[in-house]
XYZ file of C-alpha atoms in Angstrom:
667
model
C -0.052 -0.007 0.007
C 2.798 2.357 0.990
C 4.506 1.660 -2.502
C 1.155 2.587 -4.183
C 0.648 6.077 -2.290
C 4.310 6.752 -3.207
C 3.590 5.869 -6.819
C 0.489 8.135 -6.971
C 2.431 10.978 -5.445
C 5.186 10.690 -7.725
C 2.917 10.891 -10.705
C 1.128 13.992 -9.182
C 4.457 15.446 -8.673
C 5.520 14.808 -12.127
C 2.308 16.245 -13.705
C 2.816 19.418 -11.438
C 6.216 19.848 -12.659
C 5.116 19.316 -16.283
C 2.545 22.073 -15.874
C 5.131 24.416 -14.477
C 7.770 23.539 -17.270
C 5.132 24.072 -19.762
C 4.106 27.529 -18.418
C 7.696 28.530 -18.185
C 8.247 27.629 -21.783
C 5.059 29.471 -22.931
C 6.647 32.553 -21.356
C 9.838 32.297 -22.875
C 8.352 32.143 -26.242
C 6.223 35.058 -25.678
C 9.234 37.134 -24.451
C 10.380 37.190 -28.219
C 13.478 38.941 -28.591
C 13.932 39.236 -25.010
C 13.931 35.528 -24.545
C 17.847 35.373 -24.451
C 17.906 37.838 -21.390
C 15.400 35.643 -19.360
C 17.355 32.328 -20.346
C 20.668 34.108 -19.089
C 18.986 34.324 -15.669
C 18.014 30.806 -15.701
C 21.404 29.715 -16.638
C 23.051 32.163 -13.988
C 21.315 30.066 -11.337
C 21.368 26.607 -12.775
C 24.110 25.327 -10.362
C 22.896 22.967 -7.480
C 23.867 25.478 -4.978
C 21.458 28.053 -6.414
C 18.442 25.876 -6.357
C 16.316 28.332 -4.278
C 17.323 31.436 -6.363
C 16.612 29.509 -9.452
C 13.134 28.659 -8.268
C 12.726 32.426 -7.332
C 13.981 33.289 -10.912
C 11.343 31.014 -12.308
C 8.815 32.692 -10.052
C 9.510 36.133 -11.505
C 9.894 35.109 -15.060
C 6.453 33.002 -14.939
C 4.603 36.165 -13.870
C 6.357 38.558 -16.311
C 3.508 38.574 -18.752
C 0.847 40.003 -16.372
C 2.855 43.269 -15.919
C 3.299 46.342 -18.070
C 4.208 50.231 -17.461
C 3.684 53.516 -18.901
C 7.030 55.424 -19.758
C 6.777 59.115 -20.300
C 8.654 61.438 -22.701
C 9.496 63.312 -19.408
C 10.987 60.154 -17.560
C 14.413 61.607 -17.771
C 13.378 64.837 -16.444
C 11.694 62.983 -13.377
C 15.107 61.457 -12.707
C 16.799 64.914 -12.757
C 14.352 66.641 -10.715
C 14.418 64.288 -8.030
C 18.112 64.233 -8.089
C 18.027 68.152 -7.831
C 15.923 67.842 -4.859
C 18.272 65.307 -3.109
C 20.947 67.788 -3.408
C 18.854 70.751 -2.556
C 17.779 68.981 0.804
C 21.215 68.932 1.948
C 21.338 72.938 1.736
C 17.711 73.870 2.957
C 17.564 76.277 5.845
C 14.822 74.755 7.935
C 12.969 75.431 11.268
C 11.903 73.767 14.384
C 8.338 73.026 12.992
C 7.769 70.115 10.914
C 4.742 71.416 9.248
C 6.699 74.572 8.220
C 9.654 72.383 7.185
C 7.417 70.379 4.947
C 6.125 73.673 3.409
C 9.709 74.842 2.711
C 10.589 71.451 0.743
C 7.208 71.792 -1.079
C 7.855 75.453 -2.038
C 11.532 74.303 -3.321
C 10.202 71.245 -5.018
C 7.509 73.164 -6.986
C 10.381 75.658 -8.172
C 12.309 72.964 -9.613
C 9.568 71.010 -11.048
C 7.765 74.118 -12.405
C 10.920 75.329 -13.806
C 11.322 72.228 -15.887
C 7.736 72.377 -17.270
C 7.529 75.959 -17.938
C 10.179 75.329 -20.546
C 8.344 71.886 -21.928
C 4.837 72.940 -21.469
C 1.994 70.674 -20.038
C 2.274 66.788 -20.023
C 0.529 65.568 -23.124
C -1.444 62.572 -23.494
C 0.332 61.400 -26.369
C 3.714 61.685 -24.657
C 3.238 58.316 -23.140
C 4.149 54.759 -24.321
C 2.957 51.396 -22.834
C 5.646 48.604 -22.429
C 5.325 45.130 -21.053
C 7.827 43.629 -18.537
C 7.953 40.264 -20.557
C 9.781 42.216 -23.333
C 11.484 44.974 -21.484
C 13.089 43.194 -18.099
C 16.893 42.510 -18.743
C 19.081 39.711 -16.966
C 21.106 42.031 -14.901
C 17.983 43.736 -13.591
C 16.352 40.458 -12.437
C 19.449 39.066 -11.222
C 20.334 42.123 -8.932
C 16.521 42.161 -7.744
C 17.083 38.471 -6.585
C 20.449 38.830 -4.910
C 19.312 41.831 -2.964
C 15.981 40.067 -2.130
C 17.929 37.268 -0.794
C 20.226 39.474 1.281
C 17.396 41.285 2.859
C 15.775 37.878 3.630
C 18.668 37.161 6.105
C 17.774 39.933 8.550
C 16.456 38.645 11.719
C 12.782 39.839 11.672
C 12.629 37.944 8.128
C 13.624 34.633 9.061
C 10.094 33.741 10.070
C 8.865 34.038 6.502
C 8.470 30.692 4.492
C 10.081 30.505 0.738
C 6.643 30.819 -0.780
C 5.965 33.973 1.194
C 9.400 35.307 0.455
C 8.795 34.943 -3.208
C 5.251 36.487 -3.284
C 5.596 39.372 -1.083
C 9.530 40.169 -0.667
C 10.984 39.235 -4.104
C 8.686 41.138 -6.611
C 10.516 43.924 -8.320
C 7.452 46.152 -8.727
C 4.140 46.928 -6.884
C 1.884 48.263 -9.628
C 2.385 49.743 -12.848
C 5.008 52.047 -12.017
C 7.907 52.736 -14.448
C 10.862 50.103 -13.995
C 14.000 51.196 -12.139
C 16.580 49.338 -10.000
C 15.533 50.542 -6.677
C 16.648 47.709 -4.559
C 20.664 48.492 -4.615
C 20.340 52.156 -3.648
C 17.609 51.624 -0.875
C 19.365 48.866 0.283
C 22.583 50.904 1.202
C 20.498 53.897 2.207
C 18.620 51.799 4.720
C 21.614 50.209 6.226
C 20.954 52.109 9.592
C 17.859 50.506 10.139
C 19.459 47.127 9.988
C 22.003 48.305 12.221
C 19.772 49.894 14.548
C 17.309 47.090 14.778
C 19.438 43.926 14.483
C 18.000 42.517 17.819
C 14.379 42.934 16.730
C 12.698 39.792 15.423
C 8.962 41.178 14.910
C 8.556 42.392 11.404
C 5.536 44.438 12.372
C 7.604 46.224 15.108
C 10.149 47.063 12.283
C 7.493 48.231 10.239
C 6.302 50.725 12.705
C 9.686 52.078 13.516
C 10.180 52.588 9.718
C 6.837 54.185 9.071
C 7.490 56.785 11.789
C 10.704 57.694 10.129
C 8.949 57.984 6.855
C 6.273 60.225 8.526
C 9.079 62.623 9.510
C 11.203 62.236 6.489
C 9.022 62.000 3.254
C 6.509 64.533 2.371
C 2.997 64.255 0.587
C 3.657 66.841 -2.145
C 0.678 65.828 -4.194
C 2.213 66.678 -7.540
C -0.210 67.406 -10.355
C 1.842 66.764 -13.232
C 2.795 63.109 -13.170
C 2.729 60.221 -15.713
C -0.219 57.590 -15.553
C 1.085 54.783 -13.526
C 3.222 57.145 -11.375
C 6.892 57.948 -10.760
C 9.715 55.609 -10.234
C 9.939 54.266 -7.008
C 13.613 55.224 -6.605
C 12.646 58.990 -7.553
C 9.930 58.730 -4.901
C 12.749 57.640 -2.313
C 15.284 60.408 -3.489
C 12.828 63.175 -3.758
C 10.958 62.214 -0.583
C 7.780 62.783 -2.168
C 4.776 60.935 -3.543
C 1.924 62.086 -5.785
C -1.037 59.869 -4.949
C -2.040 57.150 -2.517
C -0.593 54.818 -5.131
C 2.772 56.209 -5.115
C 2.471 56.508 -1.303
C 1.629 52.611 -1.168
C 4.417 51.838 -3.787
C 7.102 53.679 -1.914
C 6.062 52.014 1.598
C 6.081 48.520 -0.019
C 9.463 49.086 -1.670
C 11.072 50.238 1.608
C 9.793 47.297 3.532
C 10.748 44.762 0.664
C 14.303 46.333 0.746
C 14.251 45.463 4.504
C 13.067 42.002 4.015
C 9.555 42.396 5.256
C 6.726 40.930 3.310
C 4.160 43.641 1.888
C 1.576 44.148 -0.451
C -1.016 46.728 -1.641
C -4.682 46.704 -0.510
C -6.993 48.383 -2.899
C -10.438 49.817 -2.543
C -11.595 50.016 -6.207
C -14.810 52.143 -5.325
C -15.658 53.606 -2.173
C -19.095 53.310 -0.775
C -19.922 56.884 0.265
C -17.790 59.118 -1.971
C -16.117 58.968 -5.482
C -12.921 57.319 -6.330
C -10.633 54.578 -5.241
C -7.749 54.038 -2.789
C -4.840 52.164 -1.994
C -2.933 51.474 1.313
C -0.493 48.927 2.485
C -0.590 45.545 4.139
C 2.192 43.823 6.068
C 2.756 40.228 6.802
C 3.818 38.906 10.245
C 5.589 35.855 10.949
C 2.481 33.865 11.577
C 1.134 34.676 8.201
C -1.348 37.365 9.291
C -1.897 40.573 7.420
C -1.690 43.804 8.975
C -2.984 47.168 7.399
C -1.070 50.410 7.671
C -0.607 53.611 5.639
C 2.824 54.683 4.540
C 3.715 57.754 6.592
C 0.564 58.215 8.305
C -0.841 55.216 10.405
C 1.034 52.235 11.945
C -0.474 48.652 11.753
C -1.968 49.180 15.406
C -3.337 52.537 14.599
C -4.877 51.983 11.249
C -8.386 52.399 10.379
C -10.705 53.240 7.295
C -12.008 56.705 7.546
C -14.713 55.981 4.924
C -17.114 53.162 3.865
C -15.931 50.430 1.485
C -17.791 47.871 -0.384
C -14.798 45.649 -1.322
C -11.116 45.556 -0.165
C -8.820 43.526 -2.052
C -5.041 42.540 -1.564
C -3.200 43.004 -4.927
C -0.811 40.447 -5.485
C 2.141 40.488 -7.816
C 1.423 36.900 -9.154
C -1.096 35.043 -10.709
C -2.600 31.435 -10.006
C -3.216 30.421 -13.647
C -1.337 27.606 -15.075
C -1.293 29.049 -18.694
C -0.830 32.219 -20.242
C -2.624 31.349 -23.334
C -5.909 32.747 -22.111
C -5.204 36.394 -21.704
C -1.691 37.968 -21.896
C -1.130 41.076 -19.785
C -4.150 40.432 -17.705
C -4.891 41.839 -14.247
C -3.131 40.363 -11.331
C -4.640 38.128 -8.880
C -6.548 39.700 -5.852
C -7.746 38.388 -2.588
C -10.699 39.601 -0.888
C -9.738 40.865 2.651
C -12.915 43.001 3.305
C -13.907 40.879 6.179
C -10.678 41.463 7.693
C -11.137 45.264 7.956
C -14.791 45.897 7.987
C -18.195 44.472 9.039
C -19.567 42.625 6.160
C -22.671 40.856 5.079
C -23.621 38.254 2.267
C -26.196 39.424 -0.073
C -28.623 36.954 -1.988
C -30.304 38.464 -4.959
C -33.285 37.047 -6.764
C -33.306 37.136 -10.653
C -35.329 35.812 -13.357
C -34.764 32.200 -14.277
C -33.367 33.483 -17.771
C -30.504 35.162 -15.780
C -29.705 32.357 -13.432
C -26.631 31.255 -15.714
C -25.555 34.902 -16.418
C -23.002 37.078 -15.058
C -24.788 39.181 -12.444
C -22.905 42.084 -10.758
C -23.500 44.344 -7.807
C -22.794 47.899 -8.785
C -21.904 50.904 -6.658
C -22.394 54.491 -7.439
C -19.156 56.310 -8.321
C -18.450 59.441 -10.481
C -22.279 60.046 -11.420
C -22.857 56.509 -12.555
C -23.463 52.886 -11.654
C -20.133 50.880 -12.068
C -19.665 47.086 -11.643
C -18.043 46.056 -8.452
C -18.106 42.196 -8.000
C -19.564 39.162 -9.853
C -21.901 36.889 -7.867
C -22.146 33.068 -7.881
C -25.180 30.980 -8.185
C -26.359 29.555 -5.001
C -29.547 27.397 -5.382
C -32.059 29.874 -6.598
C -30.378 32.897 -5.937
C -26.976 34.982 -7.080
C -25.051 35.320 -4.048
C -22.353 38.059 -3.164
C -20.233 37.300 -0.379
C -18.422 39.690 2.137
C -20.060 42.979 1.117
C -19.311 46.138 3.095
C -22.291 47.702 5.047
C -23.835 51.055 5.267
C -23.981 51.759 1.606
C -26.347 51.063 -1.550
C -25.788 48.385 -4.332
C -27.425 47.749 -7.645
C -27.856 44.352 -9.221
C -27.180 44.438 -12.757
C -25.963 42.602 -16.104
C -23.793 44.226 -18.719
C -25.332 44.402 -22.052
C -23.599 45.895 -25.018
C -20.895 47.427 -22.733
C -23.578 49.122 -20.528
C -24.850 48.407 -17.138
C -28.355 46.997 -17.221
C -30.221 46.905 -13.798
C -31.952 43.542 -12.800
C -33.613 44.489 -9.616
C -33.986 47.526 -7.444
C -31.136 49.210 -5.485
C -30.228 47.483 -2.288
C -29.603 49.582 0.953
C -27.513 47.750 3.798
C -27.458 49.528 7.125
C -24.703 49.060 9.559
C -26.667 46.369 11.560
C -26.898 44.292 8.492
C -30.326 44.959 7.493
C -30.947 44.667 3.935
C -33.770 46.763 2.331
C -34.852 47.123 -1.295
C -35.091 50.967 -2.314
C -38.443 51.795 -3.843
C -40.346 55.256 -4.208
C -43.477 55.493 -2.269
C -46.678 57.147 -3.239
C -46.404 59.530 -0.190
C -44.771 62.858 -1.023
C -42.292 65.067 1.081
C -40.564 68.313 0.842
C -37.107 68.915 1.839
C -34.626 72.061 2.044
C -30.933 70.959 0.899
C -28.022 72.676 2.128
C -25.324 70.160 0.780
C -25.006 67.773 -2.459
C -22.187 65.769 -0.933
C -21.498 64.510 2.445
C -18.986 66.103 4.793
C -16.321 63.476 4.610
C -13.760 64.341 7.101
C -14.883 66.388 10.027
C -11.687 65.888 11.728
C -10.241 67.820 8.849
C -12.840 70.551 8.273
C -13.556 71.138 11.880
C -10.254 72.719 12.823
C -10.017 74.771 9.688
C -13.679 76.347 10.752
C -12.488 76.672 14.314
C -9.442 78.548 13.116
C -11.597 81.656 12.386
C -12.966 81.987 15.942
C -11.732 85.300 17.441
C -11.295 86.871 13.782
C -12.523 90.456 13.916
C -13.906 92.880 11.313
C -13.004 96.543 11.992
C -13.572 100.061 10.400
C -11.680 103.318 10.753
C -11.066 106.637 9.154
C -7.196 106.305 9.384
C -5.088 103.742 7.296
C -2.995 102.754 10.467
C -6.441 101.853 12.204
C -5.753 104.055 15.191
C -9.002 103.924 17.217
C -10.387 101.287 14.893
C -13.926 100.223 15.686
C -14.962 96.344 16.026
C -17.985 95.870 13.812
C -18.231 92.218 14.243
C -16.198 89.374 15.896
C -16.386 85.547 15.159
C -17.457 83.984 18.171
C -18.703 80.673 17.085
C -17.414 78.019 14.680
C -18.584 78.872 11.107
C -19.811 76.214 8.986
C -18.658 75.261 5.366
C -21.022 77.696 3.780
C -20.509 81.495 3.260
C -21.721 83.222 6.370
C -23.521 86.428 6.047
C -23.764 88.999 9.008
C -26.139 91.882 8.611
C -25.156 94.937 10.679
C -26.379 98.469 11.102
C -24.825 100.282 8.126
C -21.415 101.761 9.170
C -19.680 104.462 7.113
C -15.857 104.251 6.925
C -12.896 105.108 4.889
C -10.950 101.789 5.631
C -12.102 98.374 6.797
C -10.166 95.183 7.546
C -10.331 91.724 8.815
C -7.769 90.902 11.811
C -6.789 87.241 12.065
C -7.083 85.448 15.430
C -3.726 84.999 17.254
C -1.344 83.107 15.000
C -0.126 80.723 17.767
C 0.630 77.710 15.622
C 1.998 76.977 12.051
C -0.369 76.652 9.196
C -3.444 78.036 10.849
C -6.353 78.055 8.381
C -7.273 81.504 7.051
C -10.623 82.513 5.374
C -11.562 81.236 1.779
C -13.302 84.359 1.179
C -14.122 87.710 2.552
C -16.482 90.343 1.195
C -18.192 93.634 2.139
C -21.758 94.817 0.783
C -23.944 97.782 1.100
C -27.582 97.839 2.180
C -28.564 97.034 -1.451
C -26.467 93.967 -1.376
C -23.831 95.431 -3.711
C -20.313 94.283 -3.354
C -17.998 97.105 -2.061
C -14.923 97.754 -3.852
C -11.581 99.222 -2.887
C -7.908 99.256 -2.890
C -6.542 96.232 -0.958
C -4.080 96.825 1.995
C -2.539 94.595 4.571
C 0.019 94.097 7.218
C 3.646 93.329 6.572
C 4.205 89.658 4.887
C 0.875 89.463 2.893
C 1.479 89.476 -0.814
C -0.909 90.487 -3.478
C -1.479 86.796 -4.419
C -2.512 86.171 -0.933
C -4.973 88.987 -0.900
C -6.416 87.610 -4.235
C -6.858 84.102 -2.665
C -8.952 85.832 0.292
C -11.093 88.406 -1.650
C -11.898 86.473 -4.853
C -15.242 84.733 -5.010
C -13.534 81.185 -5.565
C -14.408 79.296 -2.537
C -11.753 76.648 -2.985
C -8.949 79.136 -2.962
C -7.738 79.870 0.705
C -4.893 80.816 2.668
C -2.843 79.239 5.440
C -0.796 81.356 8.209
C 2.482 80.683 9.411
C 4.864 83.287 11.606
C 7.706 84.248 9.472
C 11.208 82.913 10.093
C 14.536 83.525 8.188
C 14.119 80.013 6.555
C 10.870 80.858 5.187
C 10.993 82.426 1.614
C 7.546 81.269 0.302
C 6.346 82.553 -3.022
C 3.103 80.850 -2.641
C -0.552 82.537 -3.090
C -2.037 80.064 -0.424
C 0.537 80.752 2.265
C 0.914 83.946 4.416
C 4.351 84.253 6.108
C 3.290 86.711 8.870
C 5.813 89.436 9.582
C 3.705 91.173 12.073
C 3.182 90.401 15.544
C 1.157 87.199 16.256
C -1.789 89.338 17.096
C -1.443 91.875 14.293
C -1.916 90.105 11.096
C -4.724 91.734 8.824
C -6.014 92.208 5.460
C -8.365 94.959 4.202
C -9.404 97.805 1.799
C -9.235 101.490 1.263
C -12.905 101.902 0.244
C -13.852 103.808 -2.844
C -15.767 106.754 -1.934
C -18.113 107.512 1.005
C -19.937 104.049 1.350
C -21.727 102.324 4.093
C -21.121 98.678 5.019
C -24.345 96.815 5.906
C -23.266 93.197 5.198
C -20.241 91.082 5.971
C -19.617 87.684 4.228
C -16.994 85.490 5.089
C -16.232 81.567 4.613
C -13.897 79.142 6.177
C -11.659 76.893 3.903
C -14.163 74.370 2.699
C -15.033 71.666 -0.088
C -17.599 73.858 -1.888
C -20.116 71.090 -1.858
C -22.725 73.093 -0.287
C -25.769 75.073 -2.056
C -24.844 78.382 -3.299
C -27.210 81.286 -4.404
C -27.800 81.697 -7.973
C -26.844 78.253 -9.003
C -29.141 75.669 -10.669
C -29.756 72.490 -8.915
C -31.631 69.349 -10.246
C -33.130 66.657 -8.071
C -33.351 63.198 -9.506
C -34.961 59.880 -8.172
C -34.586 56.342 -9.073
C -37.561 54.426 -10.580
C -38.043 51.675 -13.071
C -34.153 51.448 -13.606
C -33.695 54.884 -14.502
C -33.039 58.380 -12.811
C -36.113 60.661 -13.235
C -35.974 64.644 -12.904
C -37.910 66.264 -10.052
C -37.212 69.563 -11.571
C -34.711 72.183 -11.794
C -34.280 75.078 -9.273
C -32.336 78.072 -8.487
C -30.760 78.289 -4.849
C -31.328 81.035 -2.518
C -28.396 81.592 -0.444
C -27.207 78.343 1.194
C -30.104 76.127 0.382
C -32.445 74.847 -2.351
C -35.828 73.346 -1.462
C -37.856 70.801 -3.450
C -41.390 69.650 -3.061
C -43.193 66.327 -4.151
C -40.369 63.992 -3.512
C -41.452 60.413 -3.443
C -40.600 59.083 -0.055
C -38.233 56.184 0.212
C -36.839 57.031 -2.901
C -33.189 56.892 -3.751
C -32.134 60.613 -4.630
C -29.321 62.399 -6.346
C -29.078 66.306 -6.205
C -26.813 67.764 -8.952
C -25.178 71.086 -9.347
C -25.775 71.994 -13.079
C -23.355 74.719 -13.170
C -20.099 73.688 -11.645
C -18.509 70.849 -9.665
C -17.965 67.233 -9.797
C -18.574 65.642 -6.354
C -22.141 64.276 -6.130
C -23.599 61.450 -4.243
C -26.854 59.580 -3.998
C -28.881 59.334 -0.668
C -32.140 58.603 0.872
C -34.195 60.741 3.271
C -35.142 58.939 6.346
C -36.985 60.656 9.293
C -36.030 64.025 8.125
C -32.359 63.230 7.818
C -30.226 62.508 4.666
C -28.516 59.157 4.628
C -25.495 59.361 2.157
C -24.767 56.281 -0.231
């Protein structure tokens, strides 16, 4: 019997090896002219003593067909810009405040970055070319990657990882679709201090936390606008101490961890459940094989949380599980559903007609003003089942017909308790006064910005030095995100100003808008004046009617040489920063308007708004209305309906919602 079992195992092993060899042969043929480069790698590790490295090489080569990148005509410029920033960092005069230092770096980075593009012009869409790893990766590149990955695997905190975990989450040379570059050798040498400092630590999670705190104090979120699709090279991110998006941020964090021999991967939220867009963050593997989420430069594994609702979260892998590459070349990588690890989830069973039971049925979410497919269901008995779905959001079951989403049922609302309700408009009608078209997503961000205006004073005077000035209004309560209007008894004056609250910390938020009006609601004009340190561009940011423009305030130091319209380097005393006007003629001020830094997703007077509701698989209009000041009202709204309020004049952010017991529930 024992011999029979051994024989069966031998056959299965032979078949498995045959499948693997077949896939490797397929990949080598697909490589075309690059085949010889890949064969050099296999030959380099062909000696018996290199059996593990040979297996690692095979793992990388077999997964080459599933990866590509976009190269920009500006790629060389990105290299030189980040090298310039690296040199510039060594000569920057900094302060004792980390936020101020971040702004100083940002200012200098933008000078270098803007200097290049002022000569070359904006990035054009036709300036990019897609390249495929299978045809581009050279032997020396893969060999270096393998050698440095194996050296990293020798760190004390790395020894708990299996060879399989090493191959999947330490060995890979890329994270997403970023341009190829040899980041390992440079970063390995630059991070030697970590290996030396933590040589007695065996826990990869502790090392991850230590390194992430260093990133937080060293690498800055610059939010560069002009970057190539796919991001910037990882090495440029590291040298320039920057990132331009959550994708670059994640790639940089993973690369640093992999350089140190820590297993890491990207976690992806393809669509949010309460706002538009997608997101990436990090995952790190502990020695027991459990994943821990963190955010590069922000939240450590023990601190991590998602600040918004997510319908699905996936772990994105470098490798694929397919045995053949014939089906689809350059296809998407394998993902692992990890939603239940991070959020409360629920399984949703959808009833569909018999004719659809064998069709591909999707659950869709609302993103960027349309329903988009999120996940495909599986037939379970007489239902289509969708497993591990995030709660407190809306879904729409649908199929794809001729490339378009075609609903196959009513929208589904799932609350936090896990109750499922189909959303249908009722006969009963209601009225509602709206003050926003989009949820306030981050109160912890906007509340401090609004509070920063408390204590601000509006003054009038007959003297330009405001000697014996008269206070006409003081902001005593936290303003909201809309324009606040304060009616006062008409007051004549030659000069008017806004005195900022005490500047007691760096980057205190200033106003997004200030305006003065007469009794006939006409805006009062004049010549702008200010205290020392306020630039003409600063004043434009404050007095223009663009509510998305704003200023921040920092107390001036010798290191600060800002040329930014959104930052005031206050040269007056901490209590004496002000902006104002010399009024044109003999006028009376009867109305003061001001607005804190905001997202401009409220309701604004004079703009057109349309309210829609979902019925019979379509959005139907309830009419178009002009807003009065900070709200707009609609009548005859079907109770229980799924609604969508649109600004027809400007803006992008819009969300669906229901009204329950007089309150909006955003979806």
